[in-house]
Tab-separated table of C-alpha atoms and ligand atoms in Angstrom:
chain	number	residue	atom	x	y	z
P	1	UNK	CA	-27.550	4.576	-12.350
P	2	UNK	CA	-28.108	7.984	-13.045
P	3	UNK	CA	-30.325	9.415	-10.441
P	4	UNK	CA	-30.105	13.180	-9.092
P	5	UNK	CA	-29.354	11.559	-5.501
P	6	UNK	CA	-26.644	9.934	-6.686
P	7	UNK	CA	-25.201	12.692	-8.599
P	8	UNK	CA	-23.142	12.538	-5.501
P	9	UNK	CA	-19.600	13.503	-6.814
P	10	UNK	CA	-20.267	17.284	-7.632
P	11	UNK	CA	-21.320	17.834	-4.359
P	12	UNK	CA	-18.481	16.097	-2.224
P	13	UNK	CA	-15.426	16.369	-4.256
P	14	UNK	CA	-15.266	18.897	-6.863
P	15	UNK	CA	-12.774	22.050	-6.319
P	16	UNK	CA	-12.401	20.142	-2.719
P	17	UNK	CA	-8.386	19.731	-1.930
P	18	UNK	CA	-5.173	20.188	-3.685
P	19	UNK	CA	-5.905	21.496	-7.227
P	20	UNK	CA	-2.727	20.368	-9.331
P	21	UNK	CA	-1.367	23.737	-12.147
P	22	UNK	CA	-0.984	20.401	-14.573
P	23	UNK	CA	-4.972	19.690	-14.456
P	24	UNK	CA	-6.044	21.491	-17.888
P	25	UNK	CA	-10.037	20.480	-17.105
P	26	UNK	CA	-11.119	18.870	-13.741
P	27	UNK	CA	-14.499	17.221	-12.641
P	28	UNK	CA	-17.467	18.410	-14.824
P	29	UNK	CA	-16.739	17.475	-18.305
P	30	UNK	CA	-17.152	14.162	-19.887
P	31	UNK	CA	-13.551	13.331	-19.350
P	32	UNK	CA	-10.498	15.450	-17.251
P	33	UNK	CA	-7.568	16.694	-19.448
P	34	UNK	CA	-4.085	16.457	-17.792
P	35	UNK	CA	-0.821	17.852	-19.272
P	36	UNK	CA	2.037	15.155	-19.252
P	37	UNK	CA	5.357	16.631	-19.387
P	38	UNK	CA	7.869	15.164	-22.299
P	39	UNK	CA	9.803	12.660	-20.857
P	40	UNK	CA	7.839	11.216	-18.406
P	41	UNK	CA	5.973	7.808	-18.118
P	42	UNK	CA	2.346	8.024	-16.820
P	43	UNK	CA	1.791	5.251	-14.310
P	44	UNK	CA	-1.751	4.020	-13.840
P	45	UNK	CA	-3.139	1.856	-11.418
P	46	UNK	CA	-6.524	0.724	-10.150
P	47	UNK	CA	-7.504	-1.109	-6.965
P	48	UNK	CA	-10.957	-2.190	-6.335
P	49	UNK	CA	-11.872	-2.356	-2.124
P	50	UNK	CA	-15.255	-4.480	-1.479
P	51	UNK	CA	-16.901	-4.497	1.737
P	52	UNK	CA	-17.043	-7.733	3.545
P	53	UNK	CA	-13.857	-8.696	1.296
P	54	UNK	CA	-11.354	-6.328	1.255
P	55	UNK	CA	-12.102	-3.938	4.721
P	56	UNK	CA	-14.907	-5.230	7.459
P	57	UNK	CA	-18.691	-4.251	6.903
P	58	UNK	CA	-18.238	-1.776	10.151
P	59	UNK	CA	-15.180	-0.249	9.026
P	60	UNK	CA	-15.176	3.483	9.807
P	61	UNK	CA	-15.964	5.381	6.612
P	62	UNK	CA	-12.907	7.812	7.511
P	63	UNK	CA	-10.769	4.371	7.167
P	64	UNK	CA	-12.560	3.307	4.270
P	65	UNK	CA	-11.547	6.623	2.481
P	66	UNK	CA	-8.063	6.604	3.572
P	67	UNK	CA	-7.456	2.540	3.235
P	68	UNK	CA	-8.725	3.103	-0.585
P	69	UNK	CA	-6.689	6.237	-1.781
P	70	UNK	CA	-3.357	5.013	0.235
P	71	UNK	CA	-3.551	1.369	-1.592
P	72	UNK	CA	-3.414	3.025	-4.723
P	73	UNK	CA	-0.782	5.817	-3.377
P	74	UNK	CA	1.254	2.531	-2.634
P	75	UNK	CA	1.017	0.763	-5.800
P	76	UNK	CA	2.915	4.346	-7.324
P	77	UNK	CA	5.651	4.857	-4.978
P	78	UNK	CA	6.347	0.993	-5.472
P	79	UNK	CA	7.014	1.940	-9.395
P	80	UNK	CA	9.124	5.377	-7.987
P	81	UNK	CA	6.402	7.582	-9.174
P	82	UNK	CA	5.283	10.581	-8.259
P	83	UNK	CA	1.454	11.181	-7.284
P	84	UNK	CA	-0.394	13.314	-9.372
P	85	UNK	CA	-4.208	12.391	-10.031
P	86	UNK	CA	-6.872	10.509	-8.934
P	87	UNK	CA	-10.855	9.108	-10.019
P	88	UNK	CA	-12.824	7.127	-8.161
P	89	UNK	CA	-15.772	5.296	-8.867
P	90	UNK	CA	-18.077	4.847	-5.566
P	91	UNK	CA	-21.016	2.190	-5.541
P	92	UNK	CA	-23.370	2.768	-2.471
P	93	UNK	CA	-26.144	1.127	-1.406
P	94	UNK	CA	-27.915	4.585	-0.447
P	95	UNK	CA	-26.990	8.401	-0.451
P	96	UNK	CA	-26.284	8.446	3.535
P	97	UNK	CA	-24.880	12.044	4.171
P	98	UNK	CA	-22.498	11.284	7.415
P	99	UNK	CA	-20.901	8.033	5.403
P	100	UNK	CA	-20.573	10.339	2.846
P	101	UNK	CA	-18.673	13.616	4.312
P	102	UNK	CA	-16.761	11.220	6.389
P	103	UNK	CA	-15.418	8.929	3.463
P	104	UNK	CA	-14.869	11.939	0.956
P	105	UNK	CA	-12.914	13.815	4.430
P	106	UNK	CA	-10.497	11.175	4.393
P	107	UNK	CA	-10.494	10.947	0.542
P	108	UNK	CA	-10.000	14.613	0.131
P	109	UNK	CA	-7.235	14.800	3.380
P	110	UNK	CA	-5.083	12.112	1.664
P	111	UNK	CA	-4.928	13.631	-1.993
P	112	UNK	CA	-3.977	16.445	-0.101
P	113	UNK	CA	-1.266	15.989	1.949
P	114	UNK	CA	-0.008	13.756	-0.933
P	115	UNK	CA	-0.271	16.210	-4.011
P	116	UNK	CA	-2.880	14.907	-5.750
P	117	UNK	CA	-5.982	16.373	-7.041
P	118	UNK	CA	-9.162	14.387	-7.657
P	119	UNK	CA	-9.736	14.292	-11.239
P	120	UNK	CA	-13.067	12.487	-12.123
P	121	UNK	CA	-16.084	10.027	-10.548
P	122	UNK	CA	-19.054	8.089	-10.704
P	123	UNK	CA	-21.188	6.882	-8.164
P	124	UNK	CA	-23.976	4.132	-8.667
P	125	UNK	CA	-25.976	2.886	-6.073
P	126	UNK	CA	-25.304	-0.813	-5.389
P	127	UNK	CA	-23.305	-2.817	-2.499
P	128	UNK	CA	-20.283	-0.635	-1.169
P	129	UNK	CA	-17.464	-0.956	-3.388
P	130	UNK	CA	-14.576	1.645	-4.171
P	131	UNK	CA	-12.628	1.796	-7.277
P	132	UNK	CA	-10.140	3.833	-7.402
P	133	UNK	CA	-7.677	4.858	-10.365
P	134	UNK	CA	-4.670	6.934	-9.155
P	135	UNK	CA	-2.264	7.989	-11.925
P	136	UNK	CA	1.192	9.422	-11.309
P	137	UNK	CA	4.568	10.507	-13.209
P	138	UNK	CA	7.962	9.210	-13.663
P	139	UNK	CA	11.409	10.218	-16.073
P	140	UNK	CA	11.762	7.605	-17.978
P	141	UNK	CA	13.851	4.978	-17.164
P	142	UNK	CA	13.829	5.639	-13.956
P	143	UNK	CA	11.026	3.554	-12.945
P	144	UNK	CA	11.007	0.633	-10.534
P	145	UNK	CA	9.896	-2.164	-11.773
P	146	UNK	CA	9.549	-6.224	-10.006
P	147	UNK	CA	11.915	-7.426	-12.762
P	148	UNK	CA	15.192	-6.368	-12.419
P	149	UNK	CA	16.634	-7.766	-9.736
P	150	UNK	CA	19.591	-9.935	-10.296
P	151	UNK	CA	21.251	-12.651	-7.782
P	152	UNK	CA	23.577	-11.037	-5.285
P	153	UNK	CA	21.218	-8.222	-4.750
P	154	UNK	CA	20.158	-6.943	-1.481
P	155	UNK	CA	16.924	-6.872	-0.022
P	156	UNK	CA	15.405	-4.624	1.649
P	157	UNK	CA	11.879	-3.606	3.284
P	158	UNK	CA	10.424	-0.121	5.107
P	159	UNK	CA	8.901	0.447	8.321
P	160	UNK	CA	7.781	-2.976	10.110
P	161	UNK	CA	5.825	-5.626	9.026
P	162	UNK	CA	3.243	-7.512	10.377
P	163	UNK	CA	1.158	-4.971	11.851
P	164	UNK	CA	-1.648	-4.609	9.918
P	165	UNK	CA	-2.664	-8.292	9.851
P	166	UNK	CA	-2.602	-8.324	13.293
P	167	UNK	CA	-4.432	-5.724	13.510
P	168	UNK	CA	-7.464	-7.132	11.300
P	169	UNK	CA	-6.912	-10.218	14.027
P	170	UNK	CA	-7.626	-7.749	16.659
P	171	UNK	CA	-10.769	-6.449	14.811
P	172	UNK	CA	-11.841	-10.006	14.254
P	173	UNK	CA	-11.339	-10.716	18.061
P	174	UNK	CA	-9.253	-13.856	16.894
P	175	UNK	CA	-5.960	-12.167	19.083
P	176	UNK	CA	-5.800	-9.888	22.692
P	177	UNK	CA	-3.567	-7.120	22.833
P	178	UNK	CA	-2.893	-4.307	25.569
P	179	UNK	CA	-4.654	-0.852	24.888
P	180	UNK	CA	-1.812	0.878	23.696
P	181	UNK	CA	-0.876	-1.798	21.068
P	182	UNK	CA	-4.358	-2.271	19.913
P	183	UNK	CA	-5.052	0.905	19.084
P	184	UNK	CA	-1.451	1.229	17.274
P	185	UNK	CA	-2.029	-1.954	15.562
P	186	UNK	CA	-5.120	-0.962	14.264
P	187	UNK	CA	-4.724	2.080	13.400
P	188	UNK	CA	-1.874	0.418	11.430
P	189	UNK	CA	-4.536	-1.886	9.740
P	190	UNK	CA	-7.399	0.635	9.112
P	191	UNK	CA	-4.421	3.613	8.127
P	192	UNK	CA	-1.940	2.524	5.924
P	193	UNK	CA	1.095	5.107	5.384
P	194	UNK	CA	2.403	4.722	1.285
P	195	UNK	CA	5.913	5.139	1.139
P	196	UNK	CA	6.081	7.708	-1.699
P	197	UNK	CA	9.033	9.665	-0.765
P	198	UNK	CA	11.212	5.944	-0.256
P	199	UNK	CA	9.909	4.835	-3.939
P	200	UNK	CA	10.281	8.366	-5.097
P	201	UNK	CA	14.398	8.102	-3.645
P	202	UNK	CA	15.164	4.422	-4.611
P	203	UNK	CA	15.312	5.886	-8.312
P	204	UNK	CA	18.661	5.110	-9.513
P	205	UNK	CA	19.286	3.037	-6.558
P	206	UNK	CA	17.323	0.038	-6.597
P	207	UNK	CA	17.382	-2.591	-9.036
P	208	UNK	CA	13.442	-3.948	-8.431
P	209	UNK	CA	10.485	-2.853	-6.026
P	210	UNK	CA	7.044	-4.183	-5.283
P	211	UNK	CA	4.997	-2.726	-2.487
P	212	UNK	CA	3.416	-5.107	0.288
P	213	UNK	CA	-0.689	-5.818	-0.161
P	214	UNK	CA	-0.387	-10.006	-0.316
P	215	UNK	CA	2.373	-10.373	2.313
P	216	UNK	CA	6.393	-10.888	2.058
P	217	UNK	CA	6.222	-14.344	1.417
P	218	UNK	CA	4.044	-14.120	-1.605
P	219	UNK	CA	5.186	-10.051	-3.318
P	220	UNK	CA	8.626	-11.461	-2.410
P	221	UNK	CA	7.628	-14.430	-4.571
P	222	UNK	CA	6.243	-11.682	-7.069
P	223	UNK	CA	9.454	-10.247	-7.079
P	224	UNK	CA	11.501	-13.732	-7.559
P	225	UNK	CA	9.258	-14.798	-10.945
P	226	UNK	CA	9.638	-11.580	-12.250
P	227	UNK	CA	13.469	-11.343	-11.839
P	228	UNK	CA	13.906	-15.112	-12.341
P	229	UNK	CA	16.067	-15.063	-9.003
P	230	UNK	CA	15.576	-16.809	-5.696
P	231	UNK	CA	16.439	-15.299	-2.391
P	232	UNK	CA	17.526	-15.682	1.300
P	233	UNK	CA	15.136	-14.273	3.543
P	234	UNK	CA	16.613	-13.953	7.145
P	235	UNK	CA	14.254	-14.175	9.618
P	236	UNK	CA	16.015	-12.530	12.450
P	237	UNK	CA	15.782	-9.131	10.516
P	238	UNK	CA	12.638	-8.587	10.615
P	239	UNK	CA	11.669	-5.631	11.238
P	240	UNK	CA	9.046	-5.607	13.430
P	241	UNK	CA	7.031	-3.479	15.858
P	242	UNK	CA	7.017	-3.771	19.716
P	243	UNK	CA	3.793	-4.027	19.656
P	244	UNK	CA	3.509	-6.950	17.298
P	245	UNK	CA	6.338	-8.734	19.637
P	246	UNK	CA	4.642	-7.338	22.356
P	247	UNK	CA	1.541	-9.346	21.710
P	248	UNK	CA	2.216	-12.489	19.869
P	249	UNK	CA	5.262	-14.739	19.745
P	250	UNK	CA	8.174	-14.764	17.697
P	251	UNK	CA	7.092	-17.909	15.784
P	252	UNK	CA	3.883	-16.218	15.348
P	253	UNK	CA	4.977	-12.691	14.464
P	254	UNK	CA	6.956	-14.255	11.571
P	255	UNK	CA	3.952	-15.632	10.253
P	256	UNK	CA	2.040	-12.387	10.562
P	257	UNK	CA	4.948	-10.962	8.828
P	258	UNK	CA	5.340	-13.051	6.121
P	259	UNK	CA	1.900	-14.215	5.347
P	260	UNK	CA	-0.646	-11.437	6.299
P	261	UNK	CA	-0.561	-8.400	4.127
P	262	UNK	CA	-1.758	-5.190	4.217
P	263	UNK	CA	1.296	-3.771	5.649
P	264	UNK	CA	1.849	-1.044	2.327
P	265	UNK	CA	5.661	-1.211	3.151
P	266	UNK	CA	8.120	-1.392	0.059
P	267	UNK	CA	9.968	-4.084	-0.588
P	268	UNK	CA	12.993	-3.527	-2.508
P	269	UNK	CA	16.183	-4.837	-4.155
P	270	UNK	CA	19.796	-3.119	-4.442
P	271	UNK	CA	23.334	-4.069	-6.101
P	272	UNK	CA	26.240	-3.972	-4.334
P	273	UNK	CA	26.914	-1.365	-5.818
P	274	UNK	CA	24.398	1.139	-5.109
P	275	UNK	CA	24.324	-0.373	-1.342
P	276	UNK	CA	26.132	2.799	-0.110
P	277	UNK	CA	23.813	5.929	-1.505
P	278	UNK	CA	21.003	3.927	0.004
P	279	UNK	CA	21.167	5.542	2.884
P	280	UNK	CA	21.454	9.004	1.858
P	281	UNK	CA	18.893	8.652	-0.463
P	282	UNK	CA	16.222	7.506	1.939
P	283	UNK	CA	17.264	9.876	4.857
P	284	UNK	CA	14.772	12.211	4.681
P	285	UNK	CA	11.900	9.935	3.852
P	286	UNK	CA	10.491	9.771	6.704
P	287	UNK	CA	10.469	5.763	7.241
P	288	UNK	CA	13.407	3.490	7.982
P	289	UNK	CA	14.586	0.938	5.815
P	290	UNK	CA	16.088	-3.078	7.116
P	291	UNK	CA	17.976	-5.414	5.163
P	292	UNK	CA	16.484	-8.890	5.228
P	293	UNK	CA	17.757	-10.545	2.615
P	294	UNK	CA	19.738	-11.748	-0.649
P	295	UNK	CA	19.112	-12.609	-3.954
P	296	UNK	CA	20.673	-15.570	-5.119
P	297	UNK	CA	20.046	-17.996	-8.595
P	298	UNK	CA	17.591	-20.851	-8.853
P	299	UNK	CA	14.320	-20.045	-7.474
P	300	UNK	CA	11.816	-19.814	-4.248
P	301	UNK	CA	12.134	-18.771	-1.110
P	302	UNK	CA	15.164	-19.942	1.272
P	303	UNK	CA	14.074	-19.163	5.200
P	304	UNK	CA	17.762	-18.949	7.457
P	305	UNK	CA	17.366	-17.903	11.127
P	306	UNK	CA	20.651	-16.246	12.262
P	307	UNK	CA	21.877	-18.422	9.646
P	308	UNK	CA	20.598	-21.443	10.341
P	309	UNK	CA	18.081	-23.218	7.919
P	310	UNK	CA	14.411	-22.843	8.915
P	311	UNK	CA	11.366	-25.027	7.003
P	312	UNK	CA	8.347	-22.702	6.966
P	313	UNK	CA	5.465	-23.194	4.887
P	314	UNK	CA	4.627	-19.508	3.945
P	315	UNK	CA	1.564	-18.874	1.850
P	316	UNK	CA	0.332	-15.336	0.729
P	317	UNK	CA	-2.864	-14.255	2.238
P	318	UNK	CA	-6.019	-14.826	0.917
P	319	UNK	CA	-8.567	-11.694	1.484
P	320	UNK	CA	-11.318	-13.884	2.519
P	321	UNK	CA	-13.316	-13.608	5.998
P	322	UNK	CA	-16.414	-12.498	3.798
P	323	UNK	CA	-18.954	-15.099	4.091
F	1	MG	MG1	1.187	-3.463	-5.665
């Protein structure tokens, strides 16, 4: 819809944040021009966040912004590239100023601290819906891909999971938590953190890598098809937060771990080999990294818990409390 109130994206985002050297033409043209080094593989993804499906109707617009740039953010450091531009596409169902400066705040303070400079837009009046295209740069052959694991492979995963779907259960008043770890657990739902520096690191070092939206169970599964491996997933190396043991059980945090998504961790495989520059490599990323696994042949999902066979039904989460 092309309406003078909606002519939106001038007025919020253009010259706001990081302006890249490698942006030739930026917002205001009918397209952006971007200089692409020789060499280097342009990775391009789009996500698509819905209200009611994807974040809750009463979702801080701060959130919103930040939720919708970081998912994308993720989706590049889980190929090992590096951030470099971003367009978004914003459907609102009226021009409401505070939404508005809030969302494109937390829009413009991600690209930011991140690198990345907002390249292009739209907005179209409609129910809420963010698209966002985020497009970064990697050497080739050095990008991460879900496919080349191999059995005897490690696997690892960042940070902690389970937090985030936890969180949502906190929003959704389906689970109680103490102050302290509601507010972390939330935040860790509304806030996601991509791990661009890890991806960015695990170049050379890891064999296969697939970021976290669906849940372990199911972008481990990703992983698996893609590689035509199975694995051993060992439950009692987890990582997980205090405040996710602090609030639930064990039994229960595994399933929050496994099943709920939304955590933005990476999840990563490494040879033998390569097992000893992992460290190294990922020291100054800012996030820690846990071994939780092995690949093996055949296929699926093998649960042990401190070796010990464990039957658990694991399922990928769907996003679906919209009604
Ligand atoms: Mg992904």
């Amino acid at each position: 819809m092309a309406s003078r109130e909606f002519s939106l994206i001038d007025n919020y985002f253009k010259g706001k944040g990081h302006q890249r050297k490698d942006v030739v033409l930026g917002i205001g043209d009918d397209c952006a021009l971007l200089s692409v080094p020789e060499n280097t593989l342009l990775a391009v993804t789009t996500d698509t966040l819905v209200s009611g499906v994807h974040f809750l109707p009463d979702m801080a617009p701060r959130a919103i912004g930040h939720k919708a740039v970081a998912v994308n953010l993720s989706d590049l450091a889980a190929m090992g590239a590096e951030p470099a531009w971003l367009s978004l596409a914003l459907t609102l169902p009226k021009a409401d100023d505070a939404w508005l400066k809030e969302f494109a705040g937390a829009v413009i303070e991600v690209c930011e601290y991140y690198g990345v400079t907002l390249v292009g837009g739209d907005t179209t009046r409609g129910p809420l819906s963010i698209t966002i295209t985020a497009q970064g740069k990697v050497p080739v052959g050095k990008q991460l891909t879900r496919g080349g694991a191999k059995p005897g492979d490690w696997l690892y995963v960042t940070g902690t999971l389970g937090d985030a779907g936890l969180g949502l259960a906190l929003l959704e008043g389906r689970e109680q938590a103490s102050a302290d770890h509601r507010e972390y657990l939330i935040n860790r739902h509304c806030y996601p953190t991509p791990r661009l520096l890890a991806g960015q690191a695990l170049r050379g070092i890891a064999s296969s890598a697939i970021d976290l939206s669906d849940g372990l169970a199911s972008d481990l599964g990703h992983v698996l098809k893609a590689s035509h491996c199975g694995a051993n997933l060992f439950l009692d190396k987890l990582p997980m937060s205090q405040a996710l043991l602090g609030t639930v059980s064990l039994e229960s945090a595994w399933r929050y771990a496994l099943e709920a998504g939304d955590d933005y961790e990476l999840l990563f495989t490494v040879p033998e080999a390569q097992k000893g520059g992992l460290d190294t490599a990922l020291a100054h990323s800012g996030v820690k990294h846990s071994c939780i696994g092995q690949l093996r042949g055949g296929e699926g999902i093998s649960y042990l818990n401190h070796g010990q066979p464990v039957v658990l039904e694991a399922q990928g989460y769907e996003h679906s409390w919209a009604s």
